PDB file of C-alpha atoms in Angstrom:
ATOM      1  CA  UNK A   1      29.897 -17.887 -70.034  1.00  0.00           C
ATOM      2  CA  UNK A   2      27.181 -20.591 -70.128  1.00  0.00           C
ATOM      3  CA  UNK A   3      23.926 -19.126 -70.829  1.00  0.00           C
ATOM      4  CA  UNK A   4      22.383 -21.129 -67.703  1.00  0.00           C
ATOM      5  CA  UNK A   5      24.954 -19.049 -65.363  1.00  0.00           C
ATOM      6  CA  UNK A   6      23.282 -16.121 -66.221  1.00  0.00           C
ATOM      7  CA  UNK A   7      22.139 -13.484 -63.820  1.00  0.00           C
ATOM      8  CA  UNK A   8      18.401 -13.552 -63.890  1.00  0.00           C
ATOM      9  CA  UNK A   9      15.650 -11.546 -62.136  1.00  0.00           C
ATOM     10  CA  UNK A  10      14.734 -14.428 -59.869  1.00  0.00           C
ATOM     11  CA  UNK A  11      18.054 -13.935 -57.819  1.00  0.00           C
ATOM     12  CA  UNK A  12      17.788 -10.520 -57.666  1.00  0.00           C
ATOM     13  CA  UNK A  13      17.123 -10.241 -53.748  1.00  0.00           C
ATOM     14  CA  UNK A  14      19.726 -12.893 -53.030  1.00  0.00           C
ATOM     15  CA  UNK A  15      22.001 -11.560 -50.060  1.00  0.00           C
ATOM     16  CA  UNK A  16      25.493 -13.670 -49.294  1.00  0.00           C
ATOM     17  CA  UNK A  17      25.896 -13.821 -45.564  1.00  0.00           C
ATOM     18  CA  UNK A  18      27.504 -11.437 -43.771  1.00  0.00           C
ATOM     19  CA  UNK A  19      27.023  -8.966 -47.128  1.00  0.00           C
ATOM     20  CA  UNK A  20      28.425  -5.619 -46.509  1.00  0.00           C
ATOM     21  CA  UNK A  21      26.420  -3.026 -45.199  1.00  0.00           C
ATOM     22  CA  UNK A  22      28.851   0.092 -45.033  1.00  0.00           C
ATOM     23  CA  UNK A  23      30.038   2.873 -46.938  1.00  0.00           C
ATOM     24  CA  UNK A  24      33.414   2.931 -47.936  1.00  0.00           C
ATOM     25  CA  UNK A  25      35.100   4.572 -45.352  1.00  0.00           C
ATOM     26  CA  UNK A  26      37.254   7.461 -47.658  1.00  0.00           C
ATOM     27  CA  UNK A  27      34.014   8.087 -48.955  1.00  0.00           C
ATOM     28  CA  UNK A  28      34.048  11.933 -48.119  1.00  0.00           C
ATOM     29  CA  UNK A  29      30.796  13.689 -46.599  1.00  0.00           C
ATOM     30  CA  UNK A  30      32.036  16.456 -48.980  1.00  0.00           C
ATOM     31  CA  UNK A  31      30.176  16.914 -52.134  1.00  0.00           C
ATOM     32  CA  UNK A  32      31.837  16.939 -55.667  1.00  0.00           C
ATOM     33  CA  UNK A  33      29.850  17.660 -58.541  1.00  0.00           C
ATOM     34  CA  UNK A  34      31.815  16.337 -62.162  1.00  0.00           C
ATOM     35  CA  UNK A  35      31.213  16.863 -65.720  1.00  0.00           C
ATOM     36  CA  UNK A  36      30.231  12.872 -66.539  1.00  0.00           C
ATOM     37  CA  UNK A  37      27.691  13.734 -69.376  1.00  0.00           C
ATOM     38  CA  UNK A  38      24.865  10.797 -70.829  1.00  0.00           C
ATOM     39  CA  UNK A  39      25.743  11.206 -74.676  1.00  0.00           C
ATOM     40  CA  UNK A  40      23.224   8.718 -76.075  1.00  0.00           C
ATOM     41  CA  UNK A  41      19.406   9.156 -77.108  1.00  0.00           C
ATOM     42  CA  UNK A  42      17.054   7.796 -74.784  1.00  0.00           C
ATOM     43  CA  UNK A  43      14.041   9.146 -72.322  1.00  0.00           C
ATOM     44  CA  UNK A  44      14.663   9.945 -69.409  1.00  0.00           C
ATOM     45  CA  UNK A  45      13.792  12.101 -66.002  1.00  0.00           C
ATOM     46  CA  UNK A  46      12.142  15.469 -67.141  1.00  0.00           C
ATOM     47  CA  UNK A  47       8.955  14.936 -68.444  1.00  0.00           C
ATOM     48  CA  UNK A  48       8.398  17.833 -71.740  1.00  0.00           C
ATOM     49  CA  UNK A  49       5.297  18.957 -73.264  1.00  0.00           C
ATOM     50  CA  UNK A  50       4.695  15.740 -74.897  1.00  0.00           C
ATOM     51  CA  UNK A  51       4.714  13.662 -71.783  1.00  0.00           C
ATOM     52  CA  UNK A  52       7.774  12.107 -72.780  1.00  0.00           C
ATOM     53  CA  UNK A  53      10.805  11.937 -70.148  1.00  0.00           C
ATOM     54  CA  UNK A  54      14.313  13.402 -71.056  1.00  0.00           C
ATOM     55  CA  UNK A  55      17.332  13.017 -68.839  1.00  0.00           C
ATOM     56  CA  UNK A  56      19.600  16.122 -67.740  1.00  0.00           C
ATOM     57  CA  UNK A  57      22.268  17.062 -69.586  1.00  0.00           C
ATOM     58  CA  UNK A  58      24.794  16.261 -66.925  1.00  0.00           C
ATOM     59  CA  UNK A  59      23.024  13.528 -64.932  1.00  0.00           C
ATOM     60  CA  UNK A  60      25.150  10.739 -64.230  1.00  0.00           C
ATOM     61  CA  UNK A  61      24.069   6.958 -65.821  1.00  0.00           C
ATOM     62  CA  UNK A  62      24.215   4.281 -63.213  1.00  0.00           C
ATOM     63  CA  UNK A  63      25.583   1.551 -65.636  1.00  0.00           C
ATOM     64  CA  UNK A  64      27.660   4.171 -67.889  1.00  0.00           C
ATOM     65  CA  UNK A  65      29.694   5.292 -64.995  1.00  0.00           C
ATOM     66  CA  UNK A  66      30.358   1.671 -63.692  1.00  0.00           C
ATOM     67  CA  UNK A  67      31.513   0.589 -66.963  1.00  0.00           C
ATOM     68  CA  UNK A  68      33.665   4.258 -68.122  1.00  0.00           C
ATOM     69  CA  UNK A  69      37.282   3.177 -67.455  1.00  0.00           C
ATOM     70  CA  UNK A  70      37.909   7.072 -67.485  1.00  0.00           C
ATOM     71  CA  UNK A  71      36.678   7.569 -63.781  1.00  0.00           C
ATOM     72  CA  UNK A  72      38.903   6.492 -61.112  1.00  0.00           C
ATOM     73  CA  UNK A  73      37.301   3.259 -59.508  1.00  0.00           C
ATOM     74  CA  UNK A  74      38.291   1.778 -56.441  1.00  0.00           C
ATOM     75  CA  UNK A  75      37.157  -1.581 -54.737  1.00  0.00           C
ATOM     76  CA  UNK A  76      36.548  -1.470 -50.871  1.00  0.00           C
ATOM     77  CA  UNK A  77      35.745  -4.812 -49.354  1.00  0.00           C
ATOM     78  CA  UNK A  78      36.133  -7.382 -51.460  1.00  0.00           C
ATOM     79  CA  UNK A  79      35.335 -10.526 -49.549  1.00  0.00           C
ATOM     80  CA  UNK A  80      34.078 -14.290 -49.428  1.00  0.00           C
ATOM     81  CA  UNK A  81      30.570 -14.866 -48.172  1.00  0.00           C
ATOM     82  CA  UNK A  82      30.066 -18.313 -48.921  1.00  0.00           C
ATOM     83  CA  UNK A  83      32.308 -21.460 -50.015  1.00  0.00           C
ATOM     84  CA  UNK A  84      32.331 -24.849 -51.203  1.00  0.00           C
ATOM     85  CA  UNK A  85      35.037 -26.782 -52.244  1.00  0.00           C
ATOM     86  CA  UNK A  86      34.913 -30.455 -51.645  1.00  0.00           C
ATOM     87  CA  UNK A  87      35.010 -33.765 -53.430  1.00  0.00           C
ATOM     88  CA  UNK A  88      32.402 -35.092 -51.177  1.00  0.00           C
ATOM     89  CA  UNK A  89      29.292 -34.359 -53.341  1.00  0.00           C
ATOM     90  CA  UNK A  90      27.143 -36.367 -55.680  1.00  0.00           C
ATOM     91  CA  UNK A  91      26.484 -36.360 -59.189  1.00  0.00           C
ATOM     92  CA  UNK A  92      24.081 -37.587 -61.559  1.00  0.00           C
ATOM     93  CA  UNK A  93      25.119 -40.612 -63.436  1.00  0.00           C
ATOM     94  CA  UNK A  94      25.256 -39.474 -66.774  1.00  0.00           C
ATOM     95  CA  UNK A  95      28.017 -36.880 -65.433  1.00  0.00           C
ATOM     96  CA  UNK A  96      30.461 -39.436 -64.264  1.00  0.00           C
ATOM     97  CA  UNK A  97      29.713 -41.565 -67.564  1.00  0.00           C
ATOM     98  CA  UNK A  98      30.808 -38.763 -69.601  1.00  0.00           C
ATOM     99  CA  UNK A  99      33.658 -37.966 -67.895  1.00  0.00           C
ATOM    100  CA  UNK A 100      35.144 -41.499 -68.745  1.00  0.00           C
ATOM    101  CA  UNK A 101      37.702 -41.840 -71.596  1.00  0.00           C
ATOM    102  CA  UNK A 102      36.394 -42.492 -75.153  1.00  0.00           C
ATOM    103  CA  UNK A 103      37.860 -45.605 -75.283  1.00  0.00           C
ATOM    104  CA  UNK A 104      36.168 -46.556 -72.178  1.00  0.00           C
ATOM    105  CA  UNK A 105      32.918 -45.481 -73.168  1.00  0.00           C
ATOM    106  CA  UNK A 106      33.506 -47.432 -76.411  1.00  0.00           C
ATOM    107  CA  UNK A 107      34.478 -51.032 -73.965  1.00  0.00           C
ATOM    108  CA  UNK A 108      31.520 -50.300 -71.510  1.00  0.00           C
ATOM    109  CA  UNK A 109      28.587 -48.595 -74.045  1.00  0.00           C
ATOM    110  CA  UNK A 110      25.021 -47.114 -72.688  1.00  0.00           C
ATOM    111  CA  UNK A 111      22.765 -49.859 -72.098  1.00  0.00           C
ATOM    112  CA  UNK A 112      19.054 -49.478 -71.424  1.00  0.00           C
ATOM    113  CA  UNK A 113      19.703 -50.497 -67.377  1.00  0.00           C
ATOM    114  CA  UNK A 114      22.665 -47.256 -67.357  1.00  0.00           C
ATOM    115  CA  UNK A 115      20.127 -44.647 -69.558  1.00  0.00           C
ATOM    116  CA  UNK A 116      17.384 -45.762 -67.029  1.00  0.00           C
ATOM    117  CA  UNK A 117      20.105 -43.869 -64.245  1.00  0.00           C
ATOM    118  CA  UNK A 118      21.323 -41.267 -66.512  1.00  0.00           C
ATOM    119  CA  UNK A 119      20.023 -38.487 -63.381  1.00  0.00           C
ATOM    120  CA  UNK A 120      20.478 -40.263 -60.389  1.00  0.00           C
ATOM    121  CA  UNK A 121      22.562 -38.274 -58.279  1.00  0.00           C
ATOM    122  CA  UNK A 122      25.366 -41.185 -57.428  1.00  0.00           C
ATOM    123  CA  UNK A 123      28.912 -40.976 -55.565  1.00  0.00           C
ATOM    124  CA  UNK A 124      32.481 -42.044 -57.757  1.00  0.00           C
ATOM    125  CA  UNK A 125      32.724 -45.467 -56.716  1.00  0.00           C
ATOM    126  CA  UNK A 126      28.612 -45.876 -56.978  1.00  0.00           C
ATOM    127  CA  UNK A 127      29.390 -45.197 -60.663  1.00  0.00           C
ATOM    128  CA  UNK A 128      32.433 -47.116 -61.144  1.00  0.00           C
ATOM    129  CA  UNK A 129      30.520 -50.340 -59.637  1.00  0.00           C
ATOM    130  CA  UNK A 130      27.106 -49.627 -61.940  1.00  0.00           C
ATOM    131  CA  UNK A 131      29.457 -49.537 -65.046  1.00  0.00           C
ATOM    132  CA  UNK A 132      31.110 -52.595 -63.853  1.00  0.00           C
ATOM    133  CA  UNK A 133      34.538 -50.891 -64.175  1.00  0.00           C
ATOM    134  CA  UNK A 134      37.661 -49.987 -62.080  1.00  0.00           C
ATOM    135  CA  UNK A 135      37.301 -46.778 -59.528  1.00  0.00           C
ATOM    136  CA  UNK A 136      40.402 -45.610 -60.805  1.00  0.00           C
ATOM    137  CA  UNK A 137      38.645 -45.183 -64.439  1.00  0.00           C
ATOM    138  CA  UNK A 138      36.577 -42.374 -62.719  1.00  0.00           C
ATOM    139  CA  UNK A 139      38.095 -38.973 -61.477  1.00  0.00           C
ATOM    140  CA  UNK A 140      36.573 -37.107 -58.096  1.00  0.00           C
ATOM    141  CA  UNK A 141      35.432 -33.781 -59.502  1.00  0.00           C
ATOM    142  CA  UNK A 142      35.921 -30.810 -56.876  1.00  0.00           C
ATOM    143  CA  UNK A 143      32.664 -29.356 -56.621  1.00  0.00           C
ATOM    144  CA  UNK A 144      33.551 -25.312 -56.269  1.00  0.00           C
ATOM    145  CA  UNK A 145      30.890 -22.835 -55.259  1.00  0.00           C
ATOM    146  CA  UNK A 146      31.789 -19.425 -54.054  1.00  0.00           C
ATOM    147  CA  UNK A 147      29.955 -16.325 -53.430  1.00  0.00           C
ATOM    148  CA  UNK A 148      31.633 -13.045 -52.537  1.00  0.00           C
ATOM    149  CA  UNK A 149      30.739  -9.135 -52.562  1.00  0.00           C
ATOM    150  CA  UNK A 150      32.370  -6.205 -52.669  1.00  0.00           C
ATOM    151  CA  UNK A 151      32.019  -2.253 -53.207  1.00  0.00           C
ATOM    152  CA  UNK A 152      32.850  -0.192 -56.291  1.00  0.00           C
ATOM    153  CA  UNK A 153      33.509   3.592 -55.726  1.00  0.00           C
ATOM    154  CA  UNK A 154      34.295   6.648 -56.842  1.00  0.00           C
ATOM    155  CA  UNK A 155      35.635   9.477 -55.024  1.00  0.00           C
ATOM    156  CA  UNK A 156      34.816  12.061 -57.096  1.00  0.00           C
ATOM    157  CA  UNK A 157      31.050  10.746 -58.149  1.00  0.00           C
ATOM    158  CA  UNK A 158      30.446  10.358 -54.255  1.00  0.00           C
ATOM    159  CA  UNK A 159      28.693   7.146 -55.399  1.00  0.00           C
ATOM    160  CA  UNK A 160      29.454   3.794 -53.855  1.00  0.00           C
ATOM    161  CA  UNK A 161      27.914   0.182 -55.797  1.00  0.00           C
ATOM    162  CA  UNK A 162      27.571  -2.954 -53.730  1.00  0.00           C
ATOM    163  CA  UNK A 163      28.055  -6.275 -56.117  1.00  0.00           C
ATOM    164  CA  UNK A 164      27.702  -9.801 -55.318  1.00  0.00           C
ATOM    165  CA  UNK A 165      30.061 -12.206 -57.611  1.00  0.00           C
ATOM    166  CA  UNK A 166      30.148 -15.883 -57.688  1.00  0.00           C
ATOM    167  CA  UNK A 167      31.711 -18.665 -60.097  1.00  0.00           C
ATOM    168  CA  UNK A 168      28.691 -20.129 -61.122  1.00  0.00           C
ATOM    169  CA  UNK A 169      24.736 -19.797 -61.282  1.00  0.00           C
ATOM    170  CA  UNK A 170      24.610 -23.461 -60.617  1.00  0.00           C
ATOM    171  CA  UNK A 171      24.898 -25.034 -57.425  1.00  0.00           C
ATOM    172  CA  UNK A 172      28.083 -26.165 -57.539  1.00  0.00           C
ATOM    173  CA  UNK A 173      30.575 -26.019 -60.274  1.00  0.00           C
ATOM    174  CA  UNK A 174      32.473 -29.313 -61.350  1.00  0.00           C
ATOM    175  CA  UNK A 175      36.421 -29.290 -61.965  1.00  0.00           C
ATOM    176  CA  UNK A 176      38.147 -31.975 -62.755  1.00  0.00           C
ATOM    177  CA  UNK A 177      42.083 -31.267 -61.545  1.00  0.00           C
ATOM    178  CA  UNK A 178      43.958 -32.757 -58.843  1.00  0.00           C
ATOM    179  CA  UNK A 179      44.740 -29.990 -57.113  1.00  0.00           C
ATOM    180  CA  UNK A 180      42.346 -28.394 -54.879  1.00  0.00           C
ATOM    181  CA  UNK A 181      43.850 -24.403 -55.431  1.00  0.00           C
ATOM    182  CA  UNK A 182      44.023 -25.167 -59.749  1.00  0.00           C
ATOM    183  CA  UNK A 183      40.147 -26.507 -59.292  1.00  0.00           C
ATOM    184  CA  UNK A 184      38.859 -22.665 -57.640  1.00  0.00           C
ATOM    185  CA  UNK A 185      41.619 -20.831 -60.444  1.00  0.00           C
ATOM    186  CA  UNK A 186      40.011 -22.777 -63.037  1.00  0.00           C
ATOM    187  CA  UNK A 187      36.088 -22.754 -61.745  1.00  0.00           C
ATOM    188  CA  UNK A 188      36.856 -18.642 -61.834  1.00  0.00           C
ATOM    189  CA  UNK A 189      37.722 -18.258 -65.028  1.00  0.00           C
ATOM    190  CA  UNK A 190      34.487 -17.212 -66.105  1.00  0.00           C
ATOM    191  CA  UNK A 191      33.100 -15.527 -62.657  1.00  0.00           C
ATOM    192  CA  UNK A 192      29.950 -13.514 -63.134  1.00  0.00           C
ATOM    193  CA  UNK A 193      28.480 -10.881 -61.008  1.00  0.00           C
ATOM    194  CA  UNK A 194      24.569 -11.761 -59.796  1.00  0.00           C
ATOM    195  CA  UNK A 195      21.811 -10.492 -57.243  1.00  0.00           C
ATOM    196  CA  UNK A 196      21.007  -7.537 -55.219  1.00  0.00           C
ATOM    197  CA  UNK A 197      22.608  -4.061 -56.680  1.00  0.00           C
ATOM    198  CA  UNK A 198      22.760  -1.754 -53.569  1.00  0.00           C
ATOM    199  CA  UNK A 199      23.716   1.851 -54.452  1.00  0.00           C
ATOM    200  CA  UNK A 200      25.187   4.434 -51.876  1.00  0.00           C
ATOM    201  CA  UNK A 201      24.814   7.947 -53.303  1.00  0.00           C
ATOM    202  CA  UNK A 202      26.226  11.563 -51.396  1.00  0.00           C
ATOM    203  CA  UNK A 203      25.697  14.174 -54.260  1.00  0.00           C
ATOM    204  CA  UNK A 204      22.731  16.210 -54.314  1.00  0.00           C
ATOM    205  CA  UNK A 205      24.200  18.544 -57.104  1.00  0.00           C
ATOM    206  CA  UNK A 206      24.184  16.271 -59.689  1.00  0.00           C
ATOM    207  CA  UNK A 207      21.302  13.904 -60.721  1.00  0.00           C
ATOM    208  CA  UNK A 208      21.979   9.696 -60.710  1.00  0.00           C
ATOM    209  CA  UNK A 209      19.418   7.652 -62.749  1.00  0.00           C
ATOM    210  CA  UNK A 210      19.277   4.211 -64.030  1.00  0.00           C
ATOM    211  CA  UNK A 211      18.073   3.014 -67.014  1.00  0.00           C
ATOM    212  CA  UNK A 212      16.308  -0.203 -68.020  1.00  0.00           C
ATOM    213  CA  UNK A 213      15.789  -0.112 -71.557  1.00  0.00           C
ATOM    214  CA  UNK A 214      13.824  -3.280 -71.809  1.00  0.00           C
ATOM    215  CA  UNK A 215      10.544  -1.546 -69.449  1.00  0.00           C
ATOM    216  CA  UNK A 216       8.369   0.501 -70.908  1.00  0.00           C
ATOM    217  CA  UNK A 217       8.982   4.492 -71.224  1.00  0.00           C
ATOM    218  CA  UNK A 218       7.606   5.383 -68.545  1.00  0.00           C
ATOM    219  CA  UNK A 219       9.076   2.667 -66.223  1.00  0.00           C
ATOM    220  CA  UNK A 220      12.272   2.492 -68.421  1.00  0.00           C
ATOM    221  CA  UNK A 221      14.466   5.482 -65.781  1.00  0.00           C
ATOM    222  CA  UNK A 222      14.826   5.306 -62.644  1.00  0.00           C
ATOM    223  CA  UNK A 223      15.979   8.717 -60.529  1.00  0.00           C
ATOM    224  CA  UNK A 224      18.255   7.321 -57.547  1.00  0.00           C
ATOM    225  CA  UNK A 225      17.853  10.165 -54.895  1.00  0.00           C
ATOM    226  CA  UNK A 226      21.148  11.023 -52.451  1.00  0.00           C
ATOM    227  CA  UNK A 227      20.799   9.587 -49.380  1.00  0.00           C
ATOM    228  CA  UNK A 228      23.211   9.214 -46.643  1.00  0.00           C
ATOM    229  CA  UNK A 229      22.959   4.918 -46.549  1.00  0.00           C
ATOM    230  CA  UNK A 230      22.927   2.074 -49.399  1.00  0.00           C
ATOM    231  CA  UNK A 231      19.136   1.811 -51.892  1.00  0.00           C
ATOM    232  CA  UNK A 232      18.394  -1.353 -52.759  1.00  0.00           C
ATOM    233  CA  UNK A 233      18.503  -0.983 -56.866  1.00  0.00           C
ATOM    234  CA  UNK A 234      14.804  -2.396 -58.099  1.00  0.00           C
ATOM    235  CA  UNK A 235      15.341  -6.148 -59.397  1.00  0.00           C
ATOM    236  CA  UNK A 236      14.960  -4.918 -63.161  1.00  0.00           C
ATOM    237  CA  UNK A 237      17.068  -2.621 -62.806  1.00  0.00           C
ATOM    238  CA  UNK A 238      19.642  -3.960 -61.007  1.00  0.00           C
ATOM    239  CA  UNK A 239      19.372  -6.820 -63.877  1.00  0.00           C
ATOM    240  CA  UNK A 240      20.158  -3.993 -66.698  1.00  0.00           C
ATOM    241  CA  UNK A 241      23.253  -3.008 -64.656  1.00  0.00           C
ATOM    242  CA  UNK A 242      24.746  -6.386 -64.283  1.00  0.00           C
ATOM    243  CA  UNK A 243      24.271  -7.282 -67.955  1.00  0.00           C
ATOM    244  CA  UNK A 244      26.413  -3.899 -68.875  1.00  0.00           C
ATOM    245  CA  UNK A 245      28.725  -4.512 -66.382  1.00  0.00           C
ATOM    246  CA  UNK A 246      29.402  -8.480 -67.865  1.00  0.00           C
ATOM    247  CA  UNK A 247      29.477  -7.104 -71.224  1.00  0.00           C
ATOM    248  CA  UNK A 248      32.031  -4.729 -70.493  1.00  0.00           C
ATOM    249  CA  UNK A 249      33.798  -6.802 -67.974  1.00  0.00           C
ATOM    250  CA  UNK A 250      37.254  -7.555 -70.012  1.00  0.00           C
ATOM    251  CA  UNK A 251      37.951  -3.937 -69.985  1.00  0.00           C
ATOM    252  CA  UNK A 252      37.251  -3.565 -66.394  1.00  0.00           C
ATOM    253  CA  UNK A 253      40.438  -5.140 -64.694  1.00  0.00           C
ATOM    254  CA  UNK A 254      40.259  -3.983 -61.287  1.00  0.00           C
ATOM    255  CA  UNK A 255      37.315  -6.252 -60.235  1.00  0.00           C
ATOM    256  CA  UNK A 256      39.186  -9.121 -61.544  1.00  0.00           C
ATOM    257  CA  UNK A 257      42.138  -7.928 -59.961  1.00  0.00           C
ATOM    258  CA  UNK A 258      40.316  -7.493 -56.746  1.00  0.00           C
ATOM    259  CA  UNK A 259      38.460 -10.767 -56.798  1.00  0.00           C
ATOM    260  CA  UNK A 260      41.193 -12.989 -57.937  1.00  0.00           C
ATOM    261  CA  UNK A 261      43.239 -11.742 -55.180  1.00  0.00           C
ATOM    262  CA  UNK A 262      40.639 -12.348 -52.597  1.00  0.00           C
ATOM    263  CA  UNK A 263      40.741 -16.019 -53.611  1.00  0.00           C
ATOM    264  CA  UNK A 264      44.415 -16.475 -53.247  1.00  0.00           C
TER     265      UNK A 264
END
């Protein structure tokens, strides 16, 4: 993934239209407490006598359980929010240039009058004519942009993760195919989840925290009471549970799965 596709805090409160706003509905009102256990070393929600917070023993952790292929994970609601596909759009200049051919490139080299364009945003054939060559030399890029959400649950956790997932951080993503359907297969090849983390939680037996390693202690856990409708995950936090879930995403075939299928 290119590191300017990132997910970063500044998106963190972006919203696709139309997102989602209900529980899954075989989420049961019925509690289930499990045995999903936080093995590693880290502070947490009980403060001790030295002031320093430790989690429970069998709390649940927010970006453990997304990521644990042992729990049984199911996607409710996968859908498209927002799309672009279209040949229609502009580029900067120095895009089309270095799309051409070498050989091209070689016949018709940078002069000072093409650098002095290098980022005007310019159509095909407003290229083609500043090079001086043939429209034909140039290929239409589809410009693909698309923005979709879904929700991640479990049954048995009684916890329920809104996601947002798009193809690029960018504003549009260029593809150079013919084909309209290989240009969005291609752009998704390296999808990437981004935004808003909203988190529906029913169990009131068993404790659900977050943790964002890169705060401070005492702002490092967050405890993520059950409530009855979705919490809006705080921006840093949401941010730690987005980076786990990319890491781990190649083990994680159902969203994939899910969101590839939406597409088709």
């Amino acid at each position: 993934m290119d590191s300017s596709t990132l997910p970063t805090q500044s998106n963190m409160n972006e919203t696709p239209t139309n997102a989602d706003n209900l529980a899954p509905k075989s989420l049961s009102e019925n509690v289930v407490t499990t045995n999903f256990v936080h093995t590693d070393s880290v502070h947490g929600s009980t403060e001790n006598e030295n002031g320093v917070q430790t989690i429970e023993p069998n709390a649940i952790i927010l970006a453990e359980a997304l990521t644990d292929k042992t729990i049984s994970w199911q996607i409710h609601n996968c859908k498209i929010t927002k799309k672009t596909i279209t040949q229609d759009l502009q580029l900067p200049f120095l895009y089309h240039y270095d799309s051409l051919d070498e050989s091209i490139k070689a016949a018709y080299p940078l002069t000072p009058a093409l650098l002095a364009q290098f980022n005007t945003p310019m159509t095909t054939h407003e290229a083609a004519t500043l090079i001086g060559i043939n429209k034909d030399a140039l290929s239409d890029p589809w410009h693909v942009k698309i923005i979709g959400s879904l929700v991640v649950f479990s049954e048995a956790l009684q916890l329920a993760v809104r996601l947002h997932w798009t193809n690029t951080g960018k504003e549009t993503q260029q593809v150079y195919t013919k084909d309209k359907d290989e240009a969005v297969v291609a752009a998704f090849k390296d999808w990437q989840f981004f935004g808003r983390v909203d988190v529906l939680y029913k169990n009131d037996k068993q404790t659900l925290v977050s943790i964002d390693e890169q705060q401070s202690q005492s702002e490092s856990l967050l405890t993520i009471e059950a409530k009855p409708e979705y919490q809006q995950l705080q921006a840093t936090h949401a941010l730690a549970a987005i980076v786990k879930l990319e890491a781990d995403k190649a083990e994680l075939p159902w969203f994939d799965k899910a969101i590839l299928a939406r597409l088709e």
